[in-house]
CSV table of C-alpha atoms in Angstrom, one decimal:
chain,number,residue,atom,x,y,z
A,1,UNK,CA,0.0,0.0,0.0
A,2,UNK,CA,1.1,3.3,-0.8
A,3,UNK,CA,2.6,5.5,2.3
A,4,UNK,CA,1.4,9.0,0.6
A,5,UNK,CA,-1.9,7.7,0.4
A,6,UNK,CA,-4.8,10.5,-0.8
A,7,UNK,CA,-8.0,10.7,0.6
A,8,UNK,CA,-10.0,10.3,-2.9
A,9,UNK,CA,-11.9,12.9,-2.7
A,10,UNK,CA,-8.7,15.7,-2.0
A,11,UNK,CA,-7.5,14.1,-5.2
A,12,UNK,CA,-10.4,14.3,-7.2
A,13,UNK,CA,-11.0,17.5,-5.7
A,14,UNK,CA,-7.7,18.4,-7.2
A,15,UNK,CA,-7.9,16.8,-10.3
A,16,UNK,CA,-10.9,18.6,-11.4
A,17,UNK,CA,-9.4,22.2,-10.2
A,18,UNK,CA,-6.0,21.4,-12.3
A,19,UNK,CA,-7.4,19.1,-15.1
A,20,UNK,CA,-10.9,18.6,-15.7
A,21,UNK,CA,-12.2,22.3,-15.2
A,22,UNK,CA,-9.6,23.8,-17.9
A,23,UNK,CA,-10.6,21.1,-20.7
A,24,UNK,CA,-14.2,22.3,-20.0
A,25,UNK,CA,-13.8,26.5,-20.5
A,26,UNK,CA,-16.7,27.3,-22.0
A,27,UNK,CA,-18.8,24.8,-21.5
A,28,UNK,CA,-22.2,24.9,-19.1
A,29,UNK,CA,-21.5,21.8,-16.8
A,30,UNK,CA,-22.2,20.4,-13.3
A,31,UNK,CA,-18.7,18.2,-11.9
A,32,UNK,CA,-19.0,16.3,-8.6
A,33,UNK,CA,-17.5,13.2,-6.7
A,34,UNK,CA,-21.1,11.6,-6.1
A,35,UNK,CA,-21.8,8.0,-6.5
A,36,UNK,CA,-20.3,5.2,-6.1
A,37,UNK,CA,-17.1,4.5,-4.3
A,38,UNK,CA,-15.7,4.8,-0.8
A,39,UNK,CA,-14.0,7.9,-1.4
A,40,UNK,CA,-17.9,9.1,-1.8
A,41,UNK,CA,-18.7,8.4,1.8
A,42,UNK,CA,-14.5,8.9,3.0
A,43,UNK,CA,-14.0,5.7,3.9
A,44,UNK,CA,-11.3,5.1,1.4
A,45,UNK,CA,-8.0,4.1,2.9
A,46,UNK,CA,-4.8,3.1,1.2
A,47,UNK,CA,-6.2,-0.3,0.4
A,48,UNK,CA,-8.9,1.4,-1.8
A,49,UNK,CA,-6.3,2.1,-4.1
A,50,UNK,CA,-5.4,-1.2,-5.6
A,51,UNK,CA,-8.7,-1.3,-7.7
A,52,UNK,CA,-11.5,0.9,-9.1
A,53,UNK,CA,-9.7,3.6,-7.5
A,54,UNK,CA,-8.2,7.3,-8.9
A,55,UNK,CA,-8.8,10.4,-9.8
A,56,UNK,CA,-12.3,10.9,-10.2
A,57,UNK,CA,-14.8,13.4,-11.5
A,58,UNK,CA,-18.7,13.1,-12.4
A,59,UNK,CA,-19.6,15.9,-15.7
A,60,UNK,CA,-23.1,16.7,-15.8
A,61,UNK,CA,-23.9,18.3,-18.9
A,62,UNK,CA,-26.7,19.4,-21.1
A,63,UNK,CA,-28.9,17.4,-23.7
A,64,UNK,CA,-27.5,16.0,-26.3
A,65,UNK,CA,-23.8,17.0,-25.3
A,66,UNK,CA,-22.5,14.1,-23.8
A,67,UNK,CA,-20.9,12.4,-26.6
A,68,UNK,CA,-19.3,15.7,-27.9
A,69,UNK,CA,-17.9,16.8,-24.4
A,70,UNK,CA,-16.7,12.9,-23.2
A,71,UNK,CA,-14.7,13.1,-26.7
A,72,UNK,CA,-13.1,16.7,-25.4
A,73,UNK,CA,-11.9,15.8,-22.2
A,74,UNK,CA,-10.9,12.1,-22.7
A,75,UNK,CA,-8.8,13.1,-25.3
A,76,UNK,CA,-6.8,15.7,-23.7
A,77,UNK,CA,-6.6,14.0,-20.4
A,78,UNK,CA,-3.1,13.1,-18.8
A,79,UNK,CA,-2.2,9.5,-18.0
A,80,UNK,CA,-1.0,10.5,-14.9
A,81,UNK,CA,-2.9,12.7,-11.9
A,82,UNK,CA,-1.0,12.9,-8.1
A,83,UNK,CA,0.8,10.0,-8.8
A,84,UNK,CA,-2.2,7.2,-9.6
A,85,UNK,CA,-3.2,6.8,-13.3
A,86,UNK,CA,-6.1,8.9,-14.6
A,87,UNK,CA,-8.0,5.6,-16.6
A,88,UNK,CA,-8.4,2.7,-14.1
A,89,UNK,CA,-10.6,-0.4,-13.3
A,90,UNK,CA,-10.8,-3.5,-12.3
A,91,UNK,CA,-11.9,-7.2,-12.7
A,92,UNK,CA,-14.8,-6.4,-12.9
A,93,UNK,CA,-14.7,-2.9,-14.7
A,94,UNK,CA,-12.9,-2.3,-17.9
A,95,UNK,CA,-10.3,0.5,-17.5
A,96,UNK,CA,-11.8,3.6,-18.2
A,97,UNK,CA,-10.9,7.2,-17.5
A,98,UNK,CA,-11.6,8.5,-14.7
A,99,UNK,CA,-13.9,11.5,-15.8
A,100,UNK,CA,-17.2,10.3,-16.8
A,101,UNK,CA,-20.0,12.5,-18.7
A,102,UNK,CA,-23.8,11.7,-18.6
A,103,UNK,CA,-27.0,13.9,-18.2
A,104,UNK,CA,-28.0,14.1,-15.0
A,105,UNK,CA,-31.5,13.1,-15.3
A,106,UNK,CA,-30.9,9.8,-17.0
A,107,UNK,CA,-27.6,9.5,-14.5
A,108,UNK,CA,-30.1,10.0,-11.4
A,109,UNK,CA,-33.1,7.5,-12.9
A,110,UNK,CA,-30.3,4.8,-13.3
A,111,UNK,CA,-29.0,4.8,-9.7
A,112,UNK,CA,-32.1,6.1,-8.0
A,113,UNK,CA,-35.2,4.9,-10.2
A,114,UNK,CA,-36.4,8.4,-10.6
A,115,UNK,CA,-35.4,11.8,-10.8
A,116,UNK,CA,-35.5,14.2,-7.9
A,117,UNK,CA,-35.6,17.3,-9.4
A,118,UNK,CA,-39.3,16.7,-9.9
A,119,UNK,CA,-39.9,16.1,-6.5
A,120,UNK,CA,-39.5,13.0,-4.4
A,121,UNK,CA,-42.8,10.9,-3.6
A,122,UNK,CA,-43.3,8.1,-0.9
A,123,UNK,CA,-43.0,5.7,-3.2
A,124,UNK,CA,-39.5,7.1,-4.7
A,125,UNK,CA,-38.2,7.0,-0.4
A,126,UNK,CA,-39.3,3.5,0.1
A,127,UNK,CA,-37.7,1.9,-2.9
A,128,UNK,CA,-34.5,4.1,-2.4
A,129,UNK,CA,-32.0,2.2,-0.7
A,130,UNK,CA,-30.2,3.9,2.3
A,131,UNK,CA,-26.3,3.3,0.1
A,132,UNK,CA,-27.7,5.3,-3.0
A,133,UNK,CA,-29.0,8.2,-0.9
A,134,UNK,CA,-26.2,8.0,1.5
A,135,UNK,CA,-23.9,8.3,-2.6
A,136,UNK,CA,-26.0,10.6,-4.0
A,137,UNK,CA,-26.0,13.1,-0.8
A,138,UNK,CA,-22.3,12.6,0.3
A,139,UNK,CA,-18.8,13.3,-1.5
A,140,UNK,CA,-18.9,16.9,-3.4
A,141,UNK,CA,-20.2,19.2,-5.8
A,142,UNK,CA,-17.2,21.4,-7.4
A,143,UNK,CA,-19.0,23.3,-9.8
A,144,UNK,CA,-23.0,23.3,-10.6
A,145,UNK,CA,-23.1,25.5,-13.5
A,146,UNK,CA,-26.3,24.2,-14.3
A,147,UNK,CA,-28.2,24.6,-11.2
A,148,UNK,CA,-28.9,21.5,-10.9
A,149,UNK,CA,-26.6,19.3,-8.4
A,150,UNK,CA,-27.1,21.1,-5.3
A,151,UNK,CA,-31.7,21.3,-5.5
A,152,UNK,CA,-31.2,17.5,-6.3
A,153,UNK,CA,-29.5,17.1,-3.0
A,154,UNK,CA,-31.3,19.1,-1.1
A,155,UNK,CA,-34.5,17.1,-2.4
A,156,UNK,CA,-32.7,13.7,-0.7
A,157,UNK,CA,-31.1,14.9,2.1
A,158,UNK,CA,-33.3,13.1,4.4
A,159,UNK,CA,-36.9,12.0,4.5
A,160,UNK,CA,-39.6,13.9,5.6
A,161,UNK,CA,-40.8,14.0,8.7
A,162,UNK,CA,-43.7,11.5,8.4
A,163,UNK,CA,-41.8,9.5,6.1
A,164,UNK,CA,-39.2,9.4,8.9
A,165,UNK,CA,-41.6,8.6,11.1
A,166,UNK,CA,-42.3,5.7,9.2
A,167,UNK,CA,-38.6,4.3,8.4
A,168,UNK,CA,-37.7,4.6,12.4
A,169,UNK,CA,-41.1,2.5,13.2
A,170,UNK,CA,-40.5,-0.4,10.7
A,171,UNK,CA,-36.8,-0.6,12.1
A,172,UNK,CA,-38.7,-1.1,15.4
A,173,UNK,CA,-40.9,-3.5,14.6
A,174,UNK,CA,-37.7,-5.5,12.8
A,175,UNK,CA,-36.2,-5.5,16.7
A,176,UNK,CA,-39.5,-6.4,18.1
A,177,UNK,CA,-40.1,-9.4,15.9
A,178,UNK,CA,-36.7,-11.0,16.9
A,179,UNK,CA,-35.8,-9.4,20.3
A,180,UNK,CA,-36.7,-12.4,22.5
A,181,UNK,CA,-34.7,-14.9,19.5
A,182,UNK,CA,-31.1,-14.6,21.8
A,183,UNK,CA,-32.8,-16.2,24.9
A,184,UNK,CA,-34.9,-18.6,23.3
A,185,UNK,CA,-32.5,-19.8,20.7
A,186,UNK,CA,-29.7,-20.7,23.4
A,187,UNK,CA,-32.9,-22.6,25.9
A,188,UNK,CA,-33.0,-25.3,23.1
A,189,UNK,CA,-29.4,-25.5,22.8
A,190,UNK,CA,-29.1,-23.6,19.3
A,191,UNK,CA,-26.1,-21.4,20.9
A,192,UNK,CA,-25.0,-20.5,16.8
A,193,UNK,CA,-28.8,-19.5,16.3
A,194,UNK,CA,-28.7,-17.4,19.6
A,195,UNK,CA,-25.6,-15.7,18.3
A,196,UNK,CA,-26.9,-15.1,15.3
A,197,UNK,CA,-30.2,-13.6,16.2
A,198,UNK,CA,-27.6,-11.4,18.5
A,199,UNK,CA,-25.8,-9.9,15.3
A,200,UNK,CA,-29.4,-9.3,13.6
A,201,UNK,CA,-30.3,-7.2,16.7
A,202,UNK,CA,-26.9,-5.4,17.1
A,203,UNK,CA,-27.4,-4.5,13.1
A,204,UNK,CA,-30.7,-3.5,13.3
A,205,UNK,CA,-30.0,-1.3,16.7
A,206,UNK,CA,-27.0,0.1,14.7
A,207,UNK,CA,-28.8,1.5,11.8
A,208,UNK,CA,-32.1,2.6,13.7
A,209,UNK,CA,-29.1,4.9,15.7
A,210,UNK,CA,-27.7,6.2,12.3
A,211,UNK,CA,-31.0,6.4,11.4
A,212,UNK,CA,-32.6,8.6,14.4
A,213,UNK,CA,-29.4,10.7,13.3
A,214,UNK,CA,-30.7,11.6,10.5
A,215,UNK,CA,-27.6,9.4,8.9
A,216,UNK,CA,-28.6,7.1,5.3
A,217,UNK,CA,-26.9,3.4,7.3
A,218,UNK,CA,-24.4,2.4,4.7
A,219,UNK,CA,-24.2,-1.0,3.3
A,220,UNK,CA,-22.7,-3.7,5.6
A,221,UNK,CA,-18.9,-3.3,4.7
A,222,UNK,CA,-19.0,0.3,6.1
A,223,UNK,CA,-21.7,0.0,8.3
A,224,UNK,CA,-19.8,0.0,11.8
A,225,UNK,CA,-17.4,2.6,10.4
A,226,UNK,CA,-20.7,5.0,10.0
A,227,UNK,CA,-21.6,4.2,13.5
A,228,UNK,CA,-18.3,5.1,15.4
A,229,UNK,CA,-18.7,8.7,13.7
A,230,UNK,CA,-22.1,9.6,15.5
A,231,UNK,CA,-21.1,11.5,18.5
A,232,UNK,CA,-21.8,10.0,21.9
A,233,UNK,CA,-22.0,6.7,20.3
A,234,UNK,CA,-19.5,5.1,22.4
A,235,UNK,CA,-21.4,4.0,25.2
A,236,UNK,CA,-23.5,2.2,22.8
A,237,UNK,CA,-21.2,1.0,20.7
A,238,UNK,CA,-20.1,-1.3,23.9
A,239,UNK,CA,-23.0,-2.4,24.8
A,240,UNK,CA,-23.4,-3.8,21.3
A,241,UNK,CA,-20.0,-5.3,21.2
A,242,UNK,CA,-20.1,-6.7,24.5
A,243,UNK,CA,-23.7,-8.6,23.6
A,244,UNK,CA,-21.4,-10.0,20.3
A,245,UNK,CA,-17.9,-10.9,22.4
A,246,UNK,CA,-20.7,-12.4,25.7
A,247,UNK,CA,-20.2,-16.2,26.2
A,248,UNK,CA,-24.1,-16.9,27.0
A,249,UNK,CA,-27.1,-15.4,26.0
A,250,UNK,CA,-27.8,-13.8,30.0
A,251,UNK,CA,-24.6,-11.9,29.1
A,252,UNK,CA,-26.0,-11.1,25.6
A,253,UNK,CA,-29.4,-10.0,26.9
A,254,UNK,CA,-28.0,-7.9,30.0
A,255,UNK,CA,-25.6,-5.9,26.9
A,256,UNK,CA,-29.1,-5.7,24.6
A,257,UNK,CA,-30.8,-4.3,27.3
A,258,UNK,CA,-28.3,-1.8,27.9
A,259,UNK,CA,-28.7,-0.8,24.3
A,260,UNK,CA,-32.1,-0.8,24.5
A,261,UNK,CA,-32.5,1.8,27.1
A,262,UNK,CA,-30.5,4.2,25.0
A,263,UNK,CA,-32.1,4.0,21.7
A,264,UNK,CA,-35.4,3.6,23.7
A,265,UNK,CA,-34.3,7.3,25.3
A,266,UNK,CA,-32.8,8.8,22.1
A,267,UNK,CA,-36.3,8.2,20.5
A,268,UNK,CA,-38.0,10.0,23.0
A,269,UNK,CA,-35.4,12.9,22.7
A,270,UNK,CA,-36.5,13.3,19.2
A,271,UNK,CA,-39.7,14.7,19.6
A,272,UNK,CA,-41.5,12.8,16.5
A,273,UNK,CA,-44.0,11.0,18.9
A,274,UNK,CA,-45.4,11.1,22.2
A,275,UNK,CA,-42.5,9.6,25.2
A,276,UNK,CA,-42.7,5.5,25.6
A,277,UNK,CA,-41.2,4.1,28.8
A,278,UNK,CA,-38.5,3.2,28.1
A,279,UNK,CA,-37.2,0.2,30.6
A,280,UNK,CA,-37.2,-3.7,29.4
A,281,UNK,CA,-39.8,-5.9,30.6
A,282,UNK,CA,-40.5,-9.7,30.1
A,283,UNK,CA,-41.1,-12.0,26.8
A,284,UNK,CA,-45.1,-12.5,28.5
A,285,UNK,CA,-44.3,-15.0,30.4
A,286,UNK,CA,-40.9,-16.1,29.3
A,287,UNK,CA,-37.4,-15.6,30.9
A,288,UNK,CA,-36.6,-13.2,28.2
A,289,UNK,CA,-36.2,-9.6,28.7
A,290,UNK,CA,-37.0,-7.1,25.7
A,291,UNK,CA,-37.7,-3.2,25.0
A,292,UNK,CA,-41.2,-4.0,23.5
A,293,UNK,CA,-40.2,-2.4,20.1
A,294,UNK,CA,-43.5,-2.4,18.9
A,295,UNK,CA,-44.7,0.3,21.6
A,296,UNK,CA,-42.3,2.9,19.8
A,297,UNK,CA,-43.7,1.4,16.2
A,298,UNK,CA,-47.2,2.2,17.2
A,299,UNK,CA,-46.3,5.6,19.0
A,300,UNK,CA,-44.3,6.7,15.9
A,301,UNK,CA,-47.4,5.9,13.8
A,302,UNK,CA,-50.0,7.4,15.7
A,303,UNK,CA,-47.6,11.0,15.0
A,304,UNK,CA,-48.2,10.5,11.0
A,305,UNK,CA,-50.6,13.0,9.6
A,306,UNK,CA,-50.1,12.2,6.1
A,307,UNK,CA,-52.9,9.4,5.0
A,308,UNK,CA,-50.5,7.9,2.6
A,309,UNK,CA,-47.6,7.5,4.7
A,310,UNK,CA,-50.1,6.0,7.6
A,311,UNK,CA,-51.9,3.2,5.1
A,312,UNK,CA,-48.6,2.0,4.3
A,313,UNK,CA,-48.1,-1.9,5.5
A,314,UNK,CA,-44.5,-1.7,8.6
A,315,UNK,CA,-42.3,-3.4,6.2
A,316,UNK,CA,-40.5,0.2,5.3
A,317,UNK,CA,-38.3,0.6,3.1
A,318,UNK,CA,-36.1,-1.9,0.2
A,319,UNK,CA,-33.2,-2.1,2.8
A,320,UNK,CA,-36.0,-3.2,6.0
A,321,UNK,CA,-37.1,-5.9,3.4
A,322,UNK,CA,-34.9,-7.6,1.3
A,323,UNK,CA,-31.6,-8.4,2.6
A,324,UNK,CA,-29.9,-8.9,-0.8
A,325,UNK,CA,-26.7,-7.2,-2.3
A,326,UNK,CA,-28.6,-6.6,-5.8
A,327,UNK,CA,-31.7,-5.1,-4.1
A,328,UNK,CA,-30.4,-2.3,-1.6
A,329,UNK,CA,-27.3,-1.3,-3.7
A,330,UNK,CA,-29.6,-0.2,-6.7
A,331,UNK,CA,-33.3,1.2,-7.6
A,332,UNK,CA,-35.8,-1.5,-6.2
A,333,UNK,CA,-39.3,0.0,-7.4
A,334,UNK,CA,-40.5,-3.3,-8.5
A,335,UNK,CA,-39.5,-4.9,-5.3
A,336,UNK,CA,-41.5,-1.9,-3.0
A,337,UNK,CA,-44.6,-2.6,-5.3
A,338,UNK,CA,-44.8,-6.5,-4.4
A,339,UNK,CA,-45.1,-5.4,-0.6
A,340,UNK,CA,-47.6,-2.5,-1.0
């Protein structure tokens, strides 16, 4: 690994101030780093570097100009940019420079499934996974020359409030459906399934914390990196990796608990519904203690105004649904209309 690593965004940062910018004098354009990579979200390290990884910079441009301006900067490009080459890939990607030119409109339909400059509906947030918002609302603009880049964000920054409302309550009623799993698993001797019902809940706690943040949870690879950057997480974040290092499931549930209580009193800090107590209680009659995550569903529910948003079945959003790569890390309208 390289010892003068860049952060990718400084270098792409650079790279369109020094490179891309001059081959495009006189031309109306929009430039970001916005996308995909980790650079996007700064969680690129050295590592990043040994694939899909350079100089980068996204050209938004009018109709019809794509072709005509890709062929103008490609051309005149350098091979070299801060050391790394300036065409790049992988083997999975062909090499390809690192400046790529698309309208935004058809850019934003391919990654998102629709275009939010024309306004975001509840349909658009549910079938939006949390990485493509997190991409498309993180990294950069360097230039929006056509006015367009920095509405387009504003428009997904984060949900509105009932919609919000809504996401937090269906990543409730994911804990509640599997809270008492730990306990129960381990009573019938299934100490793996008890362990893995654990790193379901610690998941699910860990992106309903991002999410109360008003943070987009990234997908799992960065997941935990997300976390540790929400202030005053630490206290939670070792309650969550002690239920995952514990050697029983006692142990497990005592660290659950303990993160129960604080999401339990973060929610009620928020404001969106009325207070819910917010200490564990028994499984009925079981030896299982849980939050009762359904209580802060219903609460955050009963807050929705909006008829649409409150008709909606609590399965939420693609990523509180379907669990697979190909779903959350692209558009998913066909799979949000199966569960309407």
């Amino acid at each position: 690994m390289m010892s003068s690593f860049v952060p990718g965004l400084e270098l792409s940062r650079a790279f369109y101030r020094e490179v891309v910018s001059p081959l495009l004098d006189g031309v109306a354009h929009g430039a970001a780093l916005i996308g995909p990579g980790s650079e996007v979200l700064g969680f690129d390290t050295a590592r990043s570097a040994d694939h899909d990884w350079g100089p980068r910079v996204l050209v938004f441009v009018g109709p019809g100009m794509v072709e005509q301006v890709r062929e103008q900067v490609w051309l005149r490009l350098p091979a070299e940019f801060g050391g790394y080459p300036t065409a790049f890939g992988s083997d999975r990607h062909p090499v390809r420079p690192g400046v790529a030119v698309a309208e935004f409109g058809p850019w934003a339909r391919c990654r998102l499934g629709f275009d939010p400059r024309g306004g975001v509906s509840v349909e658009d947030w549910r079938s939006a996974s949390w990485q493509r918002l997190a991409e498309l609302t993180s990294g950069e603009v360097f230039h929006d020359g056509l006015g367009e880049l920095a509405a387009a964000r504003a428009a997904l920054r984060w949900y509105p409030a009932d919609v919000w409302r809504y996401v937090l309550a269906c990543q409730w009623v994911r804990i509640s459906r599997e809270e008492s799993f730990p306990g129960r698993a381990a009573e019938v001797g299934d100490e793996l399934g008890s362990l893995l019902s654990t790193g379901r809940l610690v998941r699910d706690l860990m992106r309903l914390s991002l999410l109360m943040r008003r943070r987009y949870p990234p997908y799992p690879k960065w997941l935990g990196s997300a976390f540790k950057r929400l202030g005053g997480s630490a206290e939670l974040g070792e309650a969550l990796s002690g239920a995952l290092r514990a050697g029983d499931w006692r142990a497990r549930e005592e660290q659950l608990c303990v993160a129960y209580r604080r999401v339990a009193s973060v929610q009620n800090r928020l404001g969106l519904a009325e207070p819910v107590e917010g200490s564990v209680r028994p499984f009925f009659a079981r030896p299982f203690r849980v939050i009762g995550g359904m209580r802060f569903a219903e609460a955050l529910m009963a807050s929705v105004s909006d008829p649409v948003v409150r008709g909606l079945p609590l399965v939420g959003t693609v990523d509180q649904f379907a669990d697979g790569a190909d779903a959350v890390a692209g558009s998913a309208r066909a799979l949000v209309a199966a569960v309407r």
